[in-house]
XYZ file of C-alpha atoms in Angstrom:
143
model
C 0.237 -0.085 -0.281
C 1.735 3.208 -1.119
C 1.131 6.158 0.500
C -1.400 7.697 -1.296
C -3.271 4.784 -0.353
C -3.525 5.466 3.235
C -7.038 7.657 4.833
C -6.124 9.656 7.094
C -9.544 11.250 8.099
C -9.890 11.274 11.800
C -13.103 9.364 13.398
C -15.331 12.037 13.823
C -16.014 11.771 17.937
C -19.349 10.895 19.285
C -22.254 13.248 19.476
C -22.040 12.757 23.318
C -18.786 13.600 23.260
C -19.039 16.864 21.201
C -21.913 17.854 23.514
C -19.605 17.892 26.594
C -17.107 19.849 24.710
C -19.637 22.395 23.864
C -21.197 22.675 27.471
C -18.017 23.406 28.572
C -17.087 26.069 26.292
C -20.306 27.653 26.723
C -19.992 27.661 30.325
C -16.129 29.119 30.287
C -15.738 31.224 27.246
C -12.299 31.404 28.289
C -11.974 27.896 26.744
C -12.615 29.029 23.349
C -9.135 29.388 21.753
C -8.780 25.496 22.907
C -12.257 24.640 20.775
C -11.154 26.546 17.766
C -7.816 25.328 17.749
C -9.193 21.611 17.590
C -11.627 21.625 14.816
C -11.344 18.858 12.156
C -11.440 19.128 8.606
C -15.631 18.607 8.889
C -15.415 21.588 11.352
C -16.353 19.109 14.381
C -14.917 19.144 17.041
C -11.569 16.771 18.113
C -12.574 15.696 21.908
C -9.669 14.375 23.065
C -7.323 17.063 21.640
C -9.506 19.680 22.982
C -9.261 17.825 26.568
C -5.618 17.704 26.628
C -5.421 21.338 25.838
C -7.718 22.518 28.424
C -6.101 20.547 30.977
C -2.763 22.451 29.766
C -4.435 25.741 30.437
C -6.682 24.242 33.752
C -3.201 23.191 34.950
C -1.520 26.033 34.739
C -4.451 28.379 35.985
C -4.186 26.220 38.882
C -0.562 26.339 39.623
C -1.409 30.358 39.481
C -4.537 30.929 41.533
C -3.356 33.563 43.150
C -3.547 35.674 39.797
C -6.692 37.249 38.736
C -6.978 36.228 35.407
C -5.900 32.495 35.948
C -9.259 30.058 34.611
C -11.082 29.139 37.056
C -10.110 26.002 37.647
C -12.253 24.603 40.309
C -15.228 25.730 38.740
C -14.279 23.302 35.788
C -13.558 20.537 37.992
C -16.785 20.600 39.704
C -18.673 21.559 36.279
C -16.963 17.715 34.992
C -17.937 16.075 38.195
C -21.584 17.270 37.837
C -21.892 16.030 34.580
C -20.030 12.702 34.944
C -22.039 12.360 37.525
C -25.491 13.345 36.048
C -24.975 11.226 32.648
C -24.021 7.936 34.930
C -27.040 8.645 37.167
C -29.166 8.992 33.396
C -28.026 6.087 32.526
C -27.976 3.247 35.259
C -30.172 5.090 37.871
C -27.570 5.335 39.711
C -23.764 6.674 39.603
C -22.268 2.765 39.747
C -19.834 0.850 37.628
C -21.090 1.199 34.007
C -19.181 2.771 31.326
C -20.263 5.302 28.373
C -19.059 7.384 25.920
C -18.905 10.347 28.388
C -17.177 8.194 30.253
C -14.427 6.941 28.257
C -13.442 10.795 27.321
C -13.771 11.781 30.814
C -11.738 8.579 31.885
C -9.061 8.456 29.108
C -8.640 12.141 27.615
C -9.589 14.232 31.478
C -8.088 12.266 34.101
C -5.567 9.788 32.920
C -4.217 12.968 31.354
C -3.617 15.111 34.800
C -0.451 15.447 36.423
C 1.644 12.453 37.592
C 2.747 12.395 41.012
C 6.191 14.285 41.507
C 4.883 16.950 38.486
C 3.985 20.149 38.928
C -0.083 21.077 38.849
C -0.121 17.001 40.933
C -2.360 18.901 43.451
C -4.695 19.871 41.317
C -6.358 16.302 41.683
C -7.030 16.019 45.631
C -9.778 18.663 44.552
C -11.477 15.852 42.526
C -15.016 15.483 43.444
C -15.855 12.175 44.958
C -17.445 10.655 41.542
C -14.391 11.994 39.476
C -11.848 10.989 42.557
C -13.735 7.446 42.738
C -12.859 6.799 39.105
C -9.477 8.391 39.075
C -8.085 5.988 41.628
C -9.773 3.128 39.552
C -7.548 4.169 36.283
C -4.543 5.198 38.268
C -4.621 3.570 41.463
C -0.879 4.856 41.964
C -1.827 8.689 41.447
């Protein structure tokens, strides 16, 4: 197979992933740059890439939280906690062990990419809400 035969198209995002990202940007307009940066060829956001840049912005704000212009990192954590819990409850009737597209996105693109122990910004992990913390400990039992 030659290089010209390879299809480099990115698999489109699930609607639930796009909805979560758009809700974040709507609630936190400071994330608009990250959103626009990660628009795919079809003018649809690429959620995993968006979350990567959002984490960088979030952690920088956490580390510089005494500055007036910092992103409200705690409000974003609260938003994700609420979104995660509501999505789980809506799907299962309770916060449980059932996984979905949104769970997968938050687990892999957000929780799994937070700073590791011993790196700058790791302290933000201690501010996760109870539902996100439970999932964080499942995917990263050693922090």
